[in-house]
Amino acid sequence: MGRFVTPGDDSRPESVVVRIDGFGYGGEGYSRTPDGFLSVWHALPGERVEVLPGDYHRGRAWGRLVRVLEPAGRRVDPKCSHYDSCTGCALRHIGRSDERSWKLTQLAEILERYGPSTSTIELKWVGPEERDGHRERANYQIDPNAEMPLGFRGPSGTHSPIPDCPAQSDGLNQLVCEIGAWLKSDLFGLFVPSSVEILHSQEGHSLLVLKTGVPISSDLLAGLRRAAETSAPKRLNIALLGPNQVTTGRDQVTTLVGKLGHQASPFGEVPFGVWTHTTLAPAEAMYGWVGEHLRGQADRLLDVCSGVGGISIRFAHRFSEVLALDVNHDALGCLSQCAARRDLDQIKTRAGKVETILPRLVKEQQGTPPVSTAVINPMRIPLGPGPLETLPELGVTKIVYLGPSPVSAAKDARILAGLGYEVVDAAGIDLQPGTGRVMLGLAMRLVSGAQEA
């Protein structure tokens, strides 16, 4: 068997035939070979496949699937004409039920390795039945020479034109095609954005973000304004993300049309750069699960890492006070405006780092009712012991933890177990069907003082 590519080696071997031994954490198949691990997208355990080895990173070689010589019995039609040339979805070649089983198994193994004891808890599944048409936002590479200039990253970094991605909504696919044709027009001339981000909205304004590494001319700026008003899809905001048009060289967003790079969210329009859900329908299923654990709480809620306030807005009517914490001032500004429009006076906000705000809240707690419930939704790093140790001091008896990184969520849950909390419910929350990603949801309650995790 031929050798693989190693760091610093520019050569490329011929294709090899391997047996796939298992799934990797991202949903890729992998093979243990005499030359090391070989990871292969879209290959299933047990299959015998022909692979063209490519780049070496993350401690292993990665290869492109050439053909399946002996398919596994559970392989299904991915129902995507671009599946062989795109790595955006990792698991469309297995059935939805198999995808669910694999993701739940991954979460169970992560909890066993990193989390507290959950042997008596059965992982629930929270996600849509189908995996098509759910995505409303995506980043695209640009190939100005392709008939369709917008596409995703394919194997080995190749450009994969995607005019009709099944994971995207019909509205986003239509927008991609219209903007792709627009980018091929004479307006852009020799100017080529480094990448494009498109956020589609069923209601309100969609957003097109052109990302560039060089300043663009005033003529092109003027042309973009005119084009957006005439030929671009209706109700479209456009923003340019690139070097300052003056002298500083710092990145900035330059408004071309409409509000300052505003994007639509379920709560109105929010500034570009403020995180919003990419998949709105799966997110609604997540909110349903959260709501099951926030029933009958006529007291105070702490919304940690609130973002634009999906939790705060939806469940404020169940609480006498909601305190939303986030490091992003713009996100909290949007939350405050939305709360005011809906007469949700019980929602308060505090901007800053969680590790700074929570200890301050402990000091300010004297003479006020305790915070009985906390929802924690960090990005991809654990909160760690410092912030978590303040929760019992604040009077928190119930916690709902939403972990985009299951490993980080499990590590934080182990710390919370040492503080006297136990897991009463756990769920795999599938915000991105068809991919190797899954969120870990944990509901915990305070049962005792500090104990062994």
XYZ file of C-alpha atoms in Angstrom:
453
model
C 0.000 0.000 0.000
C 1.314 3.454 -0.896
C 2.385 5.953 1.711
C 0.265 8.941 2.678
C 1.070 12.628 2.485
C 2.967 13.851 5.526
C 3.504 17.442 6.720
C 5.841 19.285 4.367
C 5.521 16.659 1.623
C 4.120 18.115 -1.607
C 3.873 14.789 -3.415
C 0.566 13.053 -3.977
C 0.241 9.233 -3.905
C -1.945 7.127 -6.122
C -5.338 5.963 -4.897
C -5.446 3.218 -2.288
C -8.028 0.623 -1.280
C -8.892 0.395 2.414
C -11.521 -1.057 4.734
C -13.340 1.549 6.849
C -13.067 0.659 10.531
C -15.351 3.216 12.168
C -16.806 6.703 12.408
C -14.751 9.716 13.468
C -16.164 12.459 15.684
C -17.142 14.559 12.670
C -19.067 11.774 10.968
C -16.217 10.839 8.618
C -15.129 7.263 8.151
C -11.630 6.217 9.158
C -9.297 3.350 8.420
C -6.393 2.098 10.527
C -3.590 1.356 8.090
C 0.118 0.518 8.386
C 0.799 4.119 7.355
C -1.459 5.596 10.035
C -5.059 6.732 10.233
C -6.806 7.690 7.007
C -10.048 9.675 7.322
C -12.552 9.627 4.474
C -15.704 11.727 4.185
C -18.884 9.871 3.181
C -17.478 6.390 3.878
C -19.222 3.963 6.238
C -17.801 1.451 8.733
C -17.350 -1.955 7.106
C -17.115 -0.611 3.574
C -14.224 -1.379 1.241
C -13.442 1.828 -0.627
C -10.988 3.346 -3.065
C -9.537 6.574 -1.702
C -7.234 9.283 -3.019
C -5.179 10.437 0.003
C -4.836 14.187 0.342
C -3.877 16.704 3.002
C -2.432 15.705 6.353
C -3.862 17.544 9.342
C -5.219 16.894 12.826
C -2.764 14.025 13.159
C -3.939 11.988 10.195
C -4.237 11.852 6.428
C -7.518 12.825 4.826
C -8.659 11.277 1.593
C -11.292 11.802 -1.078
C -13.674 8.935 -1.703
C -13.196 7.730 -5.292
C -15.667 4.847 -5.272
C -17.291 2.350 -2.940
C -16.205 -1.182 -3.829
C -18.208 -2.999 -1.155
C -21.027 -0.811 0.222
C -22.482 -1.194 3.687
C -26.069 -2.337 3.925
C -27.209 0.905 5.544
C -25.885 3.220 2.804
C -28.708 5.288 1.295
C -29.095 7.754 -1.545
C -27.961 11.158 -0.173
C -30.437 12.880 -2.522
C -27.865 15.526 -3.390
C -26.252 15.794 -6.824
C -23.238 17.567 -5.279
C -22.564 15.129 -2.453
C -19.383 13.656 -3.947
C -17.790 17.088 -4.387
C -18.918 18.864 -1.196
C -18.093 18.245 2.462
C -20.825 20.473 3.898
C -22.956 17.505 5.005
C -21.235 14.478 6.515
C -24.097 12.041 7.045
C -26.619 12.212 4.199
C -25.443 8.777 2.996
C -27.040 7.105 6.041
C -30.717 7.117 6.944
C -32.140 9.640 9.366
C -32.702 6.979 12.041
C -29.083 5.796 11.718
C -27.909 9.395 11.946
C -29.914 9.816 15.149
C -28.496 6.606 16.637
C -24.921 7.602 15.818
C -25.285 11.074 17.322
C -26.884 9.758 20.512
C -24.108 7.170 20.841
C -21.519 9.927 20.454
C -23.166 11.958 23.219
C -23.442 8.960 25.542
C -19.723 8.239 25.116
C -18.836 11.890 25.742
C -20.938 11.994 28.904
C -19.382 8.778 30.174
C -15.868 10.062 29.545
C -16.143 13.725 30.556
C -19.390 14.208 32.446
C -21.010 13.193 35.732
C -22.768 9.891 36.246
C -25.883 9.710 34.057
C -26.334 5.933 33.966
C -30.025 6.167 34.866
C -30.799 8.904 32.316
C -31.949 7.993 28.815
C -30.840 10.494 26.188
C -33.810 12.020 24.388
C -33.774 13.128 20.761
C -34.807 16.672 19.862
C -34.759 17.397 16.153
C -36.789 17.500 12.950
C -37.860 14.335 11.151
C -36.455 15.564 7.848
C -33.046 17.048 7.088
C -33.848 19.093 3.984
C -34.577 22.781 3.583
C -33.621 23.903 7.091
C -30.595 26.161 6.510
C -31.102 29.908 6.030
C -27.496 31.130 6.177
C -24.188 30.048 4.651
C -20.703 31.201 3.688
C -19.612 30.641 0.105
C -16.299 30.496 -1.685
C -15.903 32.404 -4.941
C -14.568 31.027 -8.217
C -14.965 33.792 -10.823
C -14.197 31.366 -13.661
C -16.959 28.924 -12.779
C -20.350 29.100 -14.443
C -21.780 29.263 -10.927
C -19.257 31.377 -8.949
C -20.731 30.629 -5.511
C -19.904 27.294 -3.928
C -18.680 25.397 -0.902
C -15.299 23.959 -0.041
C -14.914 20.545 -1.593
C -12.392 17.786 -0.855
C -8.795 19.055 -0.664
C -10.019 22.654 -0.753
C -11.528 22.495 -4.228
C -14.412 24.772 -5.251
C -17.739 22.965 -5.438
C -20.499 25.030 -7.123
C -23.789 24.499 -5.299
C -26.780 26.165 -6.974
C -29.371 23.879 -5.359
C -28.236 22.609 -1.948
C -30.952 20.341 -0.459
C -30.041 21.407 3.089
C -30.817 25.031 2.244
C -34.294 26.509 2.073
C -35.811 27.156 -1.342
C -35.573 30.868 -0.642
C -31.851 30.706 0.124
C -31.175 28.597 -2.980
C -33.011 31.123 -5.119
C -31.044 33.956 -3.548
C -27.749 32.121 -4.171
C -28.536 31.727 -7.874
C -29.562 35.364 -8.288
C -26.495 36.690 -6.489
C -24.253 34.251 -8.386
C -25.496 35.680 -11.671
C -25.047 39.167 -10.286
C -21.394 38.468 -9.415
C -20.801 37.343 -13.020
C -22.090 40.642 -14.399
C -19.950 43.472 -15.787
C -20.489 45.421 -12.575
C -17.691 43.638 -10.735
C -15.165 43.663 -13.562
C -11.869 42.319 -12.210
C -12.935 42.660 -8.573
C -13.562 39.319 -6.875
C -14.692 39.090 -3.218
C -12.675 36.618 -1.161
C -15.932 35.076 0.064
C -19.629 35.805 0.389
C -22.060 35.290 3.260
C -25.787 35.183 2.578
C -28.495 35.246 5.233
C -31.963 34.606 3.873
C -35.080 35.831 5.631
C -38.634 34.681 4.987
C -39.744 37.962 6.523
C -37.852 41.226 6.579
C -34.554 41.883 4.826
C -32.055 39.265 3.736
C -28.365 40.143 3.998
C -25.488 39.836 1.540
C -21.999 40.288 2.995
C -19.145 40.750 0.514
C -15.798 39.959 2.142
C -12.644 41.353 0.568
C -8.990 41.792 1.464
C -8.517 44.990 -0.549
C -10.322 48.354 -0.644
C -12.783 48.715 -3.498
C -13.204 51.727 -5.715
C -15.776 54.442 -5.228
C -17.197 53.578 -8.654
C -17.847 50.004 -7.575
C -19.411 51.196 -4.319
C -21.765 53.419 -6.282
C -22.506 50.594 -8.701
C -23.321 48.222 -5.875
C -25.794 50.695 -4.452
C -27.521 51.063 -7.819
C -27.483 47.340 -8.526
C -28.940 46.463 -5.134
C -31.780 48.898 -5.669
C -32.594 47.593 -9.142
C -31.327 44.140 -10.061
C -30.701 42.487 -6.688
C -33.459 40.512 -4.950
C -36.009 42.654 -3.199
C -35.589 43.552 0.467
C -31.845 42.898 0.503
C -29.307 44.625 2.711
C -25.688 44.610 1.539
C -22.568 45.022 3.648
C -18.891 45.103 2.727
C -16.462 43.539 5.180
C -12.878 44.484 4.394
C -10.089 47.037 4.858
C -11.061 50.521 5.944
C -11.757 52.641 2.899
C -9.710 55.495 4.373
C -6.269 54.932 5.904
C -6.263 52.746 9.015
C -6.381 49.329 7.363
C -8.655 47.998 10.101
C -11.540 45.725 9.249
C -14.915 47.384 9.211
C -18.377 46.958 7.820
C -19.287 49.565 5.221
C -22.979 50.045 4.620
C -23.953 49.885 0.983
C -27.721 49.612 1.101
C -30.281 49.621 3.886
C -29.521 49.513 7.568
C -26.000 48.898 8.835
C -25.585 45.310 7.742
C -28.762 44.238 9.487
C -29.861 40.616 9.313
C -33.233 39.157 10.094
C -33.931 37.139 13.225
C -37.202 35.901 14.744
C -37.134 39.000 16.955
C -36.544 41.654 14.322
C -33.430 42.863 12.561
C -30.094 42.673 14.343
C -26.653 44.035 13.388
C -24.307 42.000 11.246
C -21.886 40.056 13.413
C -24.441 39.297 16.129
C -25.015 35.547 16.229
C -28.409 34.238 15.135
C -29.617 30.728 14.365
C -28.698 29.330 10.962
C -31.455 26.723 11.138
C -34.655 28.259 12.461
C -36.976 25.230 12.332
C -34.638 22.901 14.298
C -34.088 25.747 16.765
C -37.822 25.818 17.489
C -37.637 22.157 18.544
C -34.791 23.067 20.907
C -36.852 25.858 22.462
C -39.669 23.369 22.991
C -37.382 21.099 25.016
C -36.085 24.059 27.033
C -39.653 25.126 27.758
C -40.432 21.734 29.303
C -37.940 22.558 32.050
C -39.037 26.151 32.610
C -42.650 25.503 33.546
C -44.302 27.066 36.565
C -41.345 29.232 37.549
C -42.922 32.467 38.786
C -39.576 33.753 40.049
C -36.229 34.939 38.645
C -34.421 33.544 35.585
C -30.738 33.983 34.778
C -30.061 33.748 31.013
C -26.286 33.216 30.765
C -24.743 33.867 27.324
C -28.134 35.056 26.110
C -27.157 36.427 22.699
C -30.120 38.231 21.128
C -32.412 36.667 23.716
C -34.209 33.693 22.228
C -34.671 32.211 25.699
C -35.406 35.491 27.478
C -38.065 36.657 25.027
C -39.845 33.317 24.712
C -40.107 32.554 28.417
C -40.147 35.965 30.106
C -43.890 35.641 30.801
C -43.151 32.763 33.196
C -40.854 34.793 35.448
C -41.055 37.871 37.614
C -37.599 38.914 36.381
C -35.213 37.791 33.654
C -31.569 38.856 33.781
C -29.767 38.299 30.469
C -25.959 38.238 30.439
C -23.738 38.387 27.372
C -20.374 39.788 26.335
C -21.845 41.207 23.106
C -23.247 44.700 23.693
C -24.980 44.755 20.290
C -26.811 41.508 21.026
C -28.085 42.816 24.355
C -29.102 46.071 22.686
C -31.266 44.093 20.274
C -32.734 42.137 23.175
C -33.606 45.322 25.065
C -35.301 46.822 22.006
C -37.303 43.667 21.387
C -38.337 43.482 25.060
C -39.497 47.105 24.936
C -41.572 46.484 21.793
C -43.278 43.557 23.528
C -43.741 45.328 26.887
C -41.544 42.771 28.651
C -40.406 45.088 31.408
C -39.182 42.162 33.514
C -36.205 41.608 31.166
C -32.969 43.265 32.313
C -29.546 42.994 30.665
C -25.928 43.082 31.839
C -23.060 43.259 29.330
C -19.628 41.851 30.071
C -17.712 38.651 30.658
C -19.586 35.987 32.586
C -16.635 35.403 34.906
C -16.853 39.077 35.907
C -20.617 39.590 36.071
C -21.608 36.503 38.076
C -19.387 37.281 41.113
C -20.761 40.829 41.074
C -24.295 39.470 41.136
C -23.425 37.451 44.229
C -22.323 40.650 45.991
C -25.480 42.462 44.841
C -27.742 39.580 45.885
C -28.326 40.772 49.459
C -31.933 41.765 50.059
C -33.228 40.428 46.730
C -35.035 37.157 45.954
C -32.723 34.348 44.819
C -32.323 33.423 41.172
C -33.966 30.004 41.101
C -33.371 29.011 37.474
C -30.461 29.468 35.064
C -30.205 28.756 31.359
C -26.597 28.473 30.186
C -25.789 28.559 26.469
C -22.071 29.236 25.922
C -20.392 28.932 22.565
C -17.756 26.198 22.407
C -15.607 26.529 25.515
C -16.612 25.471 29.050
C -17.524 28.134 31.593
C -15.265 26.416 34.117
C -15.326 26.336 37.927
C -15.154 30.086 38.638
C -18.475 31.163 37.069
C -20.240 27.889 37.906
C -19.377 28.097 41.613
C -21.434 31.299 41.881
C -24.689 29.534 40.930
C -25.413 27.927 44.336
C -24.570 31.255 45.991
C -27.152 32.965 43.779
C -29.777 30.428 44.866
C -29.981 28.588 41.537
C -31.751 25.259 42.033
C -32.497 24.415 38.381
C -30.169 24.637 35.383
C -30.787 24.102 31.682
C -27.455 23.786 29.859
C -27.297 24.012 26.055
C -23.883 22.902 24.812
C -22.902 23.400 21.145
C -19.704 21.606 22.173
C -20.845 18.404 23.922
C -17.407 17.872 25.468
C -17.435 21.351 27.037
C -20.991 20.814 28.288
C -20.059 17.470 29.853
C -17.020 18.986 31.587
C -19.129 21.809 33.035
C -21.769 19.286 34.131
C -19.125 17.360 36.060
C -18.152 20.563 37.880
C -21.817 21.243 38.651
C -22.186 17.708 40.017
C -19.407 18.507 42.461
C -21.440 21.533 43.553
C -24.465 19.373 44.372
C -26.411 19.348 41.087
C -27.597 16.188 39.360
C -28.704 15.560 35.784
C -32.452 14.915 35.556
C -32.815 15.038 31.770
C -30.471 14.902 28.794
C -31.061 15.317 25.080
C -29.290 15.301 21.766
C -30.454 18.489 20.051
C -30.025 18.305 16.295
C -29.718 21.877 15.062
C -27.817 20.854 11.912
C -29.325 17.673 10.449
C -27.167 15.740 8.022
C -23.916 16.993 9.538
C -21.676 15.490 12.195
C -22.639 18.193 14.700
C -25.098 17.789 17.567
C -25.812 19.837 20.690
C -25.940 18.349 24.187
C -28.835 19.567 26.310
C -28.777 18.926 30.064
C -31.382 19.716 32.721
C -29.960 19.707 36.263
C -31.293 20.357 39.755
C -29.651 21.085 43.088
C -29.981 18.111 45.418
C -27.257 18.689 48.022
C -24.170 20.647 48.939
C -20.752 20.093 47.378
C -19.957 16.446 46.749
C -17.694 14.208 44.726
C -18.339 14.419 40.971
